[in-house]
PDB file of C-alpha atoms in Angstrom:
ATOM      1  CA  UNK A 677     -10.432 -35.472 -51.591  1.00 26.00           C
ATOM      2  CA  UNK A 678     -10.739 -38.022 -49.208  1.00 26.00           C
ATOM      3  CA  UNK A 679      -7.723 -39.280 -46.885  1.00 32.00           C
ATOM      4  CA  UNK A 680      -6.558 -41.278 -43.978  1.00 34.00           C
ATOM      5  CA  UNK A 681      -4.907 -39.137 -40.688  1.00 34.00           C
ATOM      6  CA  UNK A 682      -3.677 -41.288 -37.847  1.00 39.00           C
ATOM      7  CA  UNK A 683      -6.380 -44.201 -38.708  1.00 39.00           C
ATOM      8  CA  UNK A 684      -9.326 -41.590 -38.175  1.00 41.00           C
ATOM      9  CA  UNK A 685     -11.723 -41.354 -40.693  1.00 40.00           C
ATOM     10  CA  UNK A 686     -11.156 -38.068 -43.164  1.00 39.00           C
ATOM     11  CA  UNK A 687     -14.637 -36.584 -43.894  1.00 43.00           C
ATOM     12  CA  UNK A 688     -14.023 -33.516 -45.529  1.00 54.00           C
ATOM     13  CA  UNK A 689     -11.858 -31.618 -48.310  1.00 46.00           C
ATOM     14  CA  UNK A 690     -12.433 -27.933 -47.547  1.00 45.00           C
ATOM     15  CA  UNK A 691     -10.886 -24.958 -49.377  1.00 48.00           C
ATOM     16  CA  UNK A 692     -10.860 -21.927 -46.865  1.00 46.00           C
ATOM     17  CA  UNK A 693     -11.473 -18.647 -48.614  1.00 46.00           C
ATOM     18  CA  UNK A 694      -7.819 -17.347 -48.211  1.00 48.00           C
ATOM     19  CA  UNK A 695      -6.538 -20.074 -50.842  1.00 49.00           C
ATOM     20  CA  UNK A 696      -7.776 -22.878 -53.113  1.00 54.00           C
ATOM     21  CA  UNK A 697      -5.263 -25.227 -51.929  1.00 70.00           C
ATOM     22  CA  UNK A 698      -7.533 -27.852 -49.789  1.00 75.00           C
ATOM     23  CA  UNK A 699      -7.086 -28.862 -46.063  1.00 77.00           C
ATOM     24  CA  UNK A 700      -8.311 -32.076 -45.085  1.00 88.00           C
ATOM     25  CA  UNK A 701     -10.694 -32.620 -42.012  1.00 95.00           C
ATOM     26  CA  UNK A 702     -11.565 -34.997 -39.932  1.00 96.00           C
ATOM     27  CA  UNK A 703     -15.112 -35.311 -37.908  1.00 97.00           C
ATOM     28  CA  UNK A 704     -14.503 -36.802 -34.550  1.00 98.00           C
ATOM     29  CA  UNK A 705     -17.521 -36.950 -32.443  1.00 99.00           C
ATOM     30  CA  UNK A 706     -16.882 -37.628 -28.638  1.00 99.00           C
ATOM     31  CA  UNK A 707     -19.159 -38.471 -25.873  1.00 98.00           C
ATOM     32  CA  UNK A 708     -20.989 -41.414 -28.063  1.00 99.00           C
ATOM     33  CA  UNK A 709     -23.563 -42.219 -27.648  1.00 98.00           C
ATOM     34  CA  UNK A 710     -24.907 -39.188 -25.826  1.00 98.00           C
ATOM     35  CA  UNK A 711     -24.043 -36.431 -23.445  1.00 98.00           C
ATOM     36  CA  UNK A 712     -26.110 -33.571 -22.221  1.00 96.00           C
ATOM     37  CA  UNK A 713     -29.987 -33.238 -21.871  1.00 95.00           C
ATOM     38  CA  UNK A 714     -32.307 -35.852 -24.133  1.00 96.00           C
ATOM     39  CA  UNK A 715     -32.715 -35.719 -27.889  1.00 96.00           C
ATOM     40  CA  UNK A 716     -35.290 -32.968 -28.144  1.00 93.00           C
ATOM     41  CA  UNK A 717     -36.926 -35.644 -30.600  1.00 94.00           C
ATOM     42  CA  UNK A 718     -36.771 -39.563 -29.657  1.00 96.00           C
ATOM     43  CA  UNK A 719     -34.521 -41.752 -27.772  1.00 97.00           C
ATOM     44  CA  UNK A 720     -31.025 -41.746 -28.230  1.00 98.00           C
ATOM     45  CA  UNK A 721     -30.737 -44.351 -30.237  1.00 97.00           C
ATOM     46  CA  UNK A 722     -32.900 -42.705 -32.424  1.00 98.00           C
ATOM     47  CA  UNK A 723     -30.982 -39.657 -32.377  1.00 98.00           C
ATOM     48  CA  UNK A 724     -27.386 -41.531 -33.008  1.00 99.00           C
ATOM     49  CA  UNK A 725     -29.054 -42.897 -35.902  1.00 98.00           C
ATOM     50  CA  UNK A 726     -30.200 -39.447 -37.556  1.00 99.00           C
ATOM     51  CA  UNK A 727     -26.804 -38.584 -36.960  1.00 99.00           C
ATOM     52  CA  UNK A 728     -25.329 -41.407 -38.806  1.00 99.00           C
ATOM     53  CA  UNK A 729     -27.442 -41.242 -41.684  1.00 99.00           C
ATOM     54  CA  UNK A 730     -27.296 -37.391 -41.887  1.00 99.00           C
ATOM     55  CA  UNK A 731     -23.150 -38.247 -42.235  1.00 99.00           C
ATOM     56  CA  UNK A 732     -24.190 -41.001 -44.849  1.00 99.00           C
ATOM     57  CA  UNK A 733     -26.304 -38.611 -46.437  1.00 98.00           C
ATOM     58  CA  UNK A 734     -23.742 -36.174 -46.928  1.00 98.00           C
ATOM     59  CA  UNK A 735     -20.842 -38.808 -48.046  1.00 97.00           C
ATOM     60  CA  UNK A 736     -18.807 -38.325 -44.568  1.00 97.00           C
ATOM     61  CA  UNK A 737     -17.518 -40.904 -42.734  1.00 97.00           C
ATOM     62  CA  UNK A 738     -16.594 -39.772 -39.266  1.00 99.00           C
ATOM     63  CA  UNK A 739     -15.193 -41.671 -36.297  1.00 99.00           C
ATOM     64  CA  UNK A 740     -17.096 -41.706 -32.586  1.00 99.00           C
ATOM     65  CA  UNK A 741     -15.444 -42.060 -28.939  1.00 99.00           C
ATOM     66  CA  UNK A 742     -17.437 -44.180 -27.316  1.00 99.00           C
ATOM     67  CA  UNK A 743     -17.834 -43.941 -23.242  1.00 99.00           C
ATOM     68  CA  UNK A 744     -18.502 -47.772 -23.148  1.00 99.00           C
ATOM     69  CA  UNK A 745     -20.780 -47.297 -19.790  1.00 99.00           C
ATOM     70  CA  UNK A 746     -22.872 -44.543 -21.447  1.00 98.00           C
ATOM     71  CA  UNK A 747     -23.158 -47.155 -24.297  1.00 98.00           C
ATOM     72  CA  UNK A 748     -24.654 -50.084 -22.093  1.00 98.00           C
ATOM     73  CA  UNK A 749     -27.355 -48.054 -20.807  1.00 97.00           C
ATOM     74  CA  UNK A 750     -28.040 -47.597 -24.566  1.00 97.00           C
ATOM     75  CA  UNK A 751     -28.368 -50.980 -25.911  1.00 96.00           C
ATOM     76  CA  UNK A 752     -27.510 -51.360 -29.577  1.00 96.00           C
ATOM     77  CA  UNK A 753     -27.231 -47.707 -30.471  1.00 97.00           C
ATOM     78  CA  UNK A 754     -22.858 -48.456 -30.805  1.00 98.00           C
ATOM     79  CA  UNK A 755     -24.431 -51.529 -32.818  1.00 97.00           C
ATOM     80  CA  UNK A 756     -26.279 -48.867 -34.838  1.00 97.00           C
ATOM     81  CA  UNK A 757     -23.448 -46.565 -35.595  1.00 99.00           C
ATOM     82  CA  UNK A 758     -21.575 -49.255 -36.801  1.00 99.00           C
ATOM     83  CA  UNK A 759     -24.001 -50.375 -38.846  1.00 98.00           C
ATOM     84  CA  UNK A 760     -23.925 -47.332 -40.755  1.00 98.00           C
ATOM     85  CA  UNK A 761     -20.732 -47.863 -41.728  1.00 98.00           C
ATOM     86  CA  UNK A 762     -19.011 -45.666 -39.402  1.00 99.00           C
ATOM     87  CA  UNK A 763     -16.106 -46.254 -37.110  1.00 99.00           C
ATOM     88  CA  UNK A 764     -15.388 -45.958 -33.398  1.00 99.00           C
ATOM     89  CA  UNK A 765     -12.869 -45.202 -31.091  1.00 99.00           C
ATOM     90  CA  UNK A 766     -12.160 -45.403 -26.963  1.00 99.00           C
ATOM     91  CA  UNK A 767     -13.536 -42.379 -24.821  1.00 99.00           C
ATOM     92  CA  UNK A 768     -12.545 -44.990 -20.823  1.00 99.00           C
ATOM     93  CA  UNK A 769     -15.244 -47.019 -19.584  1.00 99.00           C
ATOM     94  CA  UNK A 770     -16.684 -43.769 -17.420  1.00 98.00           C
ATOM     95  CA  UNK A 771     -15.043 -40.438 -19.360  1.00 98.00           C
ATOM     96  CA  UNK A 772     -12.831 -40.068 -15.961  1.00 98.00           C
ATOM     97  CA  UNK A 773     -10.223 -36.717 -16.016  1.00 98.00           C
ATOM     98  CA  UNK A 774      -7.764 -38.916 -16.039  1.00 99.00           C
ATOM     99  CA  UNK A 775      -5.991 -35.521 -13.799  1.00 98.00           C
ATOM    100  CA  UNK A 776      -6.606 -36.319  -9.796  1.00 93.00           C
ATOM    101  CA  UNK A 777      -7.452 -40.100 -10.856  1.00 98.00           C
ATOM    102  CA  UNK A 778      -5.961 -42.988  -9.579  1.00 98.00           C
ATOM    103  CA  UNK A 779      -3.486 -43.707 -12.588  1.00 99.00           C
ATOM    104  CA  UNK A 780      -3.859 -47.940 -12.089  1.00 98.00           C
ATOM    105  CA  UNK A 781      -8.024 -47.553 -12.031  1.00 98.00           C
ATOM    106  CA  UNK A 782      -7.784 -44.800 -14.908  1.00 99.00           C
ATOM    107  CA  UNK A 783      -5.974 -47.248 -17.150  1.00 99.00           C
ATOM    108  CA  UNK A 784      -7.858 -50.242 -16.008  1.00 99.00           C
ATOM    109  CA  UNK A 785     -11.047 -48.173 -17.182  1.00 99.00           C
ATOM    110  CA  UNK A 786      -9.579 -47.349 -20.301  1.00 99.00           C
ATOM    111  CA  UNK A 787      -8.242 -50.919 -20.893  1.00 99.00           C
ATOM    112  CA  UNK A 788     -12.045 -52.223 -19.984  1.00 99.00           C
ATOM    113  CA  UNK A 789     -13.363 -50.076 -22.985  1.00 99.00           C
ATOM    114  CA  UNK A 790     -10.887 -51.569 -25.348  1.00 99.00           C
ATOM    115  CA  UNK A 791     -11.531 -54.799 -24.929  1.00 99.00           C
ATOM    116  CA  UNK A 792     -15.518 -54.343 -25.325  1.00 98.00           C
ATOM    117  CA  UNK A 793     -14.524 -52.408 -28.556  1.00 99.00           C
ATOM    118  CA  UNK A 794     -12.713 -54.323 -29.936  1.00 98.00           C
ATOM    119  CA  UNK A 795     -15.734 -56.982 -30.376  1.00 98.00           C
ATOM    120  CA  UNK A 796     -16.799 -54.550 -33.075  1.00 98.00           C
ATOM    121  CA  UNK A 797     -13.796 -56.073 -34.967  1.00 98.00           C
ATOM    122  CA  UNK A 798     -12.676 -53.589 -37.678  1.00 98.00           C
ATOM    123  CA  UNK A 799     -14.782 -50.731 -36.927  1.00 99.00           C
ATOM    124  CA  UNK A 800     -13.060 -50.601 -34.075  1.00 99.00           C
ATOM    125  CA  UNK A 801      -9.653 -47.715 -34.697  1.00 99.00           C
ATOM    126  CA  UNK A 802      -7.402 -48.909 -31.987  1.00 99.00           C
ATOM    127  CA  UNK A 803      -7.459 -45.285 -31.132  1.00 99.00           C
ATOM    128  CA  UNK A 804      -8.066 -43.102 -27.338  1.00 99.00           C
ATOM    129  CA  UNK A 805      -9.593 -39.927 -27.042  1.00 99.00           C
ATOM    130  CA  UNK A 806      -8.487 -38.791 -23.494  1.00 99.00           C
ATOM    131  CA  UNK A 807     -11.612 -37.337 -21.328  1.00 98.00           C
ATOM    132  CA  UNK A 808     -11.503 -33.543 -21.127  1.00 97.00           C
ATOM    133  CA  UNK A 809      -8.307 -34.171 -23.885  1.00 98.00           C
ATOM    134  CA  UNK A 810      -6.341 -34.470 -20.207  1.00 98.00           C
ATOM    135  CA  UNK A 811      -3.142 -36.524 -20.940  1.00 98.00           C
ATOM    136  CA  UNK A 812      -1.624 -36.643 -17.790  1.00 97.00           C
ATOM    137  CA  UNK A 813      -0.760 -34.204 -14.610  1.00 95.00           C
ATOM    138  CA  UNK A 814       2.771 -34.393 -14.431  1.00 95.00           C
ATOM    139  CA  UNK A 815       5.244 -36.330 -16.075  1.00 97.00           C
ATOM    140  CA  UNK A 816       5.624 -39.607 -14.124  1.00 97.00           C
ATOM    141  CA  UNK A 817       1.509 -39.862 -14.856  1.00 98.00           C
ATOM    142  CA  UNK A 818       1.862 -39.256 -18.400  1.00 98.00           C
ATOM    143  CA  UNK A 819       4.726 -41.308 -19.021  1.00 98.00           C
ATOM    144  CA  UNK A 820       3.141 -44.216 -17.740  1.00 99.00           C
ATOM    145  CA  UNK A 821      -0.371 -43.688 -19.365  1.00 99.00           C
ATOM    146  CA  UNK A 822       2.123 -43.814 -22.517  1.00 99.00           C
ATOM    147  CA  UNK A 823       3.543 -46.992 -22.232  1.00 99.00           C
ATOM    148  CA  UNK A 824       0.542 -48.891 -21.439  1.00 99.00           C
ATOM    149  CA  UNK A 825      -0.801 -47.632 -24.554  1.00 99.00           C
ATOM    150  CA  UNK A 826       2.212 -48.757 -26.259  1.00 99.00           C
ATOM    151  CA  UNK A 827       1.431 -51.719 -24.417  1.00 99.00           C
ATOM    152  CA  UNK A 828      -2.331 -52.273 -25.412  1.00 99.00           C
ATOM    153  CA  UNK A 829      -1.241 -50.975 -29.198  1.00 99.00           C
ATOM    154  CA  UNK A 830      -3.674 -48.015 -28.655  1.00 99.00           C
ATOM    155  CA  UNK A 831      -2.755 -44.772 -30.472  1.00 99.00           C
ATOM    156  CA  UNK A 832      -3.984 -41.324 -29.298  1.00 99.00           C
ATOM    157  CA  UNK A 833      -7.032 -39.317 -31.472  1.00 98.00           C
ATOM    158  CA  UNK A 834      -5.579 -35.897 -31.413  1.00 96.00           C
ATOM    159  CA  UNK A 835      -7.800 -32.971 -31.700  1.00 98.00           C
ATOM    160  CA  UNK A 836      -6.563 -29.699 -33.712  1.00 97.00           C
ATOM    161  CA  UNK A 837      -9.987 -28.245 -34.224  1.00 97.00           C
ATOM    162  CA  UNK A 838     -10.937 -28.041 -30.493  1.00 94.00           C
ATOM    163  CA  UNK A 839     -14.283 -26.301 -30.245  1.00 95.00           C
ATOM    164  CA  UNK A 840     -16.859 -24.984 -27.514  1.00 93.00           C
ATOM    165  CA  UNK A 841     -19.961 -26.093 -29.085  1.00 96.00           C
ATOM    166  CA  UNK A 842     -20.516 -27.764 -25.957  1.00 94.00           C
ATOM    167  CA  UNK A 843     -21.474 -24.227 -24.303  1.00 94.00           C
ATOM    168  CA  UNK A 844     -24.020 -23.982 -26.839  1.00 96.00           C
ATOM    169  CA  UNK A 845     -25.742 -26.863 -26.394  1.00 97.00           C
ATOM    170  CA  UNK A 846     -26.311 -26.665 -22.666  1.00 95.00           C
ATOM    171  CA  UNK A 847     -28.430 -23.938 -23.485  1.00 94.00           C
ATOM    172  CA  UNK A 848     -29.921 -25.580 -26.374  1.00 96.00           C
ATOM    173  CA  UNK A 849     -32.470 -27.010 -24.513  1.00 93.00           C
ATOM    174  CA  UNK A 850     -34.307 -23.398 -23.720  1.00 92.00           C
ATOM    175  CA  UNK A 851     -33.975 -22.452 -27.010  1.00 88.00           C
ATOM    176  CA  UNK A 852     -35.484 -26.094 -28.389  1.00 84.00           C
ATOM    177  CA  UNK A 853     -39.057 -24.919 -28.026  1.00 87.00           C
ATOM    178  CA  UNK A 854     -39.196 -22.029 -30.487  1.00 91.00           C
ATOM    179  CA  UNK A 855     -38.368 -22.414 -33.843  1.00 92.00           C
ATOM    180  CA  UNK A 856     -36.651 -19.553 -34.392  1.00 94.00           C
ATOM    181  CA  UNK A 857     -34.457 -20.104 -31.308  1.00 94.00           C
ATOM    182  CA  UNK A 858     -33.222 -23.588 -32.350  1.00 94.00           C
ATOM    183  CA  UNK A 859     -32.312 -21.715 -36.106  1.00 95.00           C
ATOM    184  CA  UNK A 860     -30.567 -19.343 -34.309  1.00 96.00           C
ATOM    185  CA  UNK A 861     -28.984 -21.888 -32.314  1.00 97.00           C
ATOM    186  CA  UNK A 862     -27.517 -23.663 -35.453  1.00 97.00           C
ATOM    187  CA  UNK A 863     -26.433 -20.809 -37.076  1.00 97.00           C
ATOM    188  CA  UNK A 864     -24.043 -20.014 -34.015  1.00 98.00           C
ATOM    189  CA  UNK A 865     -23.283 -23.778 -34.160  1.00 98.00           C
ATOM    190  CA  UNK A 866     -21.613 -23.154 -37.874  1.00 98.00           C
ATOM    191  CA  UNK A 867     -20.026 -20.144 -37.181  1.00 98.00           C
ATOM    192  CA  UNK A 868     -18.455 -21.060 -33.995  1.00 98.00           C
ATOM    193  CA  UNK A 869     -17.059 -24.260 -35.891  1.00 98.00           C
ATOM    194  CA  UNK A 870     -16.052 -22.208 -39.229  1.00 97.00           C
ATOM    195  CA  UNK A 871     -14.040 -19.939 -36.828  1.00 97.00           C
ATOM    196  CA  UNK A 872     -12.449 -22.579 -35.261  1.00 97.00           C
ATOM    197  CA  UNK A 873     -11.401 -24.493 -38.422  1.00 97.00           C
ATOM    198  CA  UNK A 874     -10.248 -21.017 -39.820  1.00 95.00           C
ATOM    199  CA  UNK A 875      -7.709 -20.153 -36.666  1.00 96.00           C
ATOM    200  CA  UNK A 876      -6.520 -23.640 -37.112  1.00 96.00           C
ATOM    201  CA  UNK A 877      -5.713 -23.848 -40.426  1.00 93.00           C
ATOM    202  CA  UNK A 878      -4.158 -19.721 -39.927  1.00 94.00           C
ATOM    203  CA  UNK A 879      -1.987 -21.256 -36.658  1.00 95.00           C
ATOM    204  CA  UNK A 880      -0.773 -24.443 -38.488  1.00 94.00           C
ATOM    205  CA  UNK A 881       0.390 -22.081 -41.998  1.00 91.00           C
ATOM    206  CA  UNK A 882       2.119 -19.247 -39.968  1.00 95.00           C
ATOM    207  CA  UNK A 883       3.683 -22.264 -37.842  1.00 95.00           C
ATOM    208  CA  UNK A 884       4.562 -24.471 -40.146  1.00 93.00           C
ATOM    209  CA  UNK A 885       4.039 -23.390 -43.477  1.00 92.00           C
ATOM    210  CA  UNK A 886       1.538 -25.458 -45.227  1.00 89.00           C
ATOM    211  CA  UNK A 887      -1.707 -26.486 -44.912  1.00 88.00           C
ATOM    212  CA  UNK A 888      -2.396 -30.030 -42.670  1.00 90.00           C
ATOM    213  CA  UNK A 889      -4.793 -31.724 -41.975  1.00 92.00           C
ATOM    214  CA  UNK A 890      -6.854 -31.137 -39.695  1.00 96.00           C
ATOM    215  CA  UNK A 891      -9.044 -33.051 -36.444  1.00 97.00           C
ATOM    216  CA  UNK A 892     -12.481 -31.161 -35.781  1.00 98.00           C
ATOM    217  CA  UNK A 893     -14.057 -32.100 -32.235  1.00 98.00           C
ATOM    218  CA  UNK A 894     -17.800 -32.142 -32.166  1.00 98.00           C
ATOM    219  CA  UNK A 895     -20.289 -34.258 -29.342  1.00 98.00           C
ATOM    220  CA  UNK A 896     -22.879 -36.244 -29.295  1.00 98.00           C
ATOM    221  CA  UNK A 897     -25.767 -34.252 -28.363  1.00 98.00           C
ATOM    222  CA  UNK A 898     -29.685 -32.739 -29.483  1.00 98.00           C
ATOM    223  CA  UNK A 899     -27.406 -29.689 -30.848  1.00 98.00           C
ATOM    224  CA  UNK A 900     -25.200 -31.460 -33.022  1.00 98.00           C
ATOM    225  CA  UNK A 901     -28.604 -33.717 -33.924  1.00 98.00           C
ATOM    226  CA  UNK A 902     -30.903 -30.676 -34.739  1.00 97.00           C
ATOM    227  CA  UNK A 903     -28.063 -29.235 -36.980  1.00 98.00           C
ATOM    228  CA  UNK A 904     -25.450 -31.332 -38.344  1.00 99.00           C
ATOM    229  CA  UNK A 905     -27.128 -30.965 -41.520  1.00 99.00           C
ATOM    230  CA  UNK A 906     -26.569 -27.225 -41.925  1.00 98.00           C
ATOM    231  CA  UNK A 907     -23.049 -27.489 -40.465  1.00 98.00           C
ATOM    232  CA  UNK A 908     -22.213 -30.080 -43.282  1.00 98.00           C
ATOM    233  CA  UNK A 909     -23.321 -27.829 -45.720  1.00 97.00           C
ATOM    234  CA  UNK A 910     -22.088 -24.712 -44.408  1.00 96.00           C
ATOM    235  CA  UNK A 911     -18.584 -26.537 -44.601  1.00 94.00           C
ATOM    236  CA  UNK A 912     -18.657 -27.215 -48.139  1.00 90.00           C
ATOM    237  CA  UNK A 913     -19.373 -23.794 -48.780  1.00 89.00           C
ATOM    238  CA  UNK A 914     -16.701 -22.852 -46.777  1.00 89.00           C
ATOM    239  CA  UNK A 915     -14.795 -24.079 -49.786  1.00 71.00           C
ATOM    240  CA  UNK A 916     -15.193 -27.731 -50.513  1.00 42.00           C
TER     241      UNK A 916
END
């Protein structure tokens, strides 16, 4: 079943094993185009674009924060993306915590990355995925990072699947060069993801008593290239 949640693309109907009813999830992947140590194969444009059709492969759209200055030094890989029929969101201009920033330079950052977005016309989700999911230190901070998104019609991209997978793949690269390490690697990739999803969906049922949808949080990175095959399948048997 395929939906719409907050204007992010819904990728996945998954059944977890304690009941048949489906939750709905959403693939976010942040950092685009690229974060961490090279594509163990390639450039990074040729790594978005394994990524993209991997997802096309599989039937799952999926939405991507851009950091718009990571995406300059990557000519046309956003262009790429996009091409695939996949959307795109904000990530700032420079992924700056928006915590012990300047608030006038954060938002002028995050403003910046909007308007170069939004020259993607309608792959472009209005939407911001805050840096380090940091909304503001204190309330005068957050309250007026709120209103200029009000402002600037800019939603927030919440996250209710937040994983570490990011711990894995900074040691991915040692484990690249064998074979068996890099299986290994994406089998711990999958089950650190499944258990995530699965406390999720247990929090949001004990809290509120049904089943939501839900916002999974992957990156950009020779991990999530090497095995977002596997991962996609060993969601849908999870339950799809």
């Amino acid at each position: 079943m395929l939906a719409a949640l907050c204007g992010v693309s819904i990728s996945l109907s998954v059944c977890c094993s304690e009941s048949q009813d489906p939750i709905q999830l959403a693939i976010t992947i942040d950092d685009l185009p690229w974060v961490g140590a090279p594509p163990v194969d390639g450039t990074v444009v040729d790594a978005v674009g394994r990524i993209a059709t991997t997802l096309n492969v599989h039937g799952v759209p999926a939405t991507g924060m851009v950091v718009c200055d990571s995406a300059r030094r990557h000519p046309g890989v956003v262009e790429r993306w996009v091409d695939a029929g996949l959307s795109v969101a904000n990530h700032t201009q420079s992924h700056r915590d928006l915590h012990g920033s300047d608030t006038s330079r954060w938002l002028d950052e995050m403003l910046q990355c909007h308007q170069t977005l939004k020259r993607l016309g309608s792959a472009y989700l209005p939407l911001l995925r805050f840096p380090l999911l940091h909304q503001g230190l204190g309330e005068a901070q957050h309250r007026t990072v709120r209103r200029a998104l009000a402002a600037a019609q800019i939603r927030v991209a919440p996250v209710s699947v937040d994983t570490s997978e990011w711990l894995i793949a900074a040691a991915y690269p040692a484990a690249a060069g064998r074979a068996s390490d890099r299986l290994r690697a994406g089998r711990m990739l999958s089950a650190h993801v499944l258990a995530a999803l699965d406390h999720a969906d247990r929090f949001a049922r004990e809290r509120f008593g049904r089943r939501p949808a839900q916002i999974l949080l992957l990156h950009a990175n020779a991990l999530l290239d090497d095995h977002l095959d596997r991962l996609l399948l060993d969601l849908r048997e999870h339950g799809v």
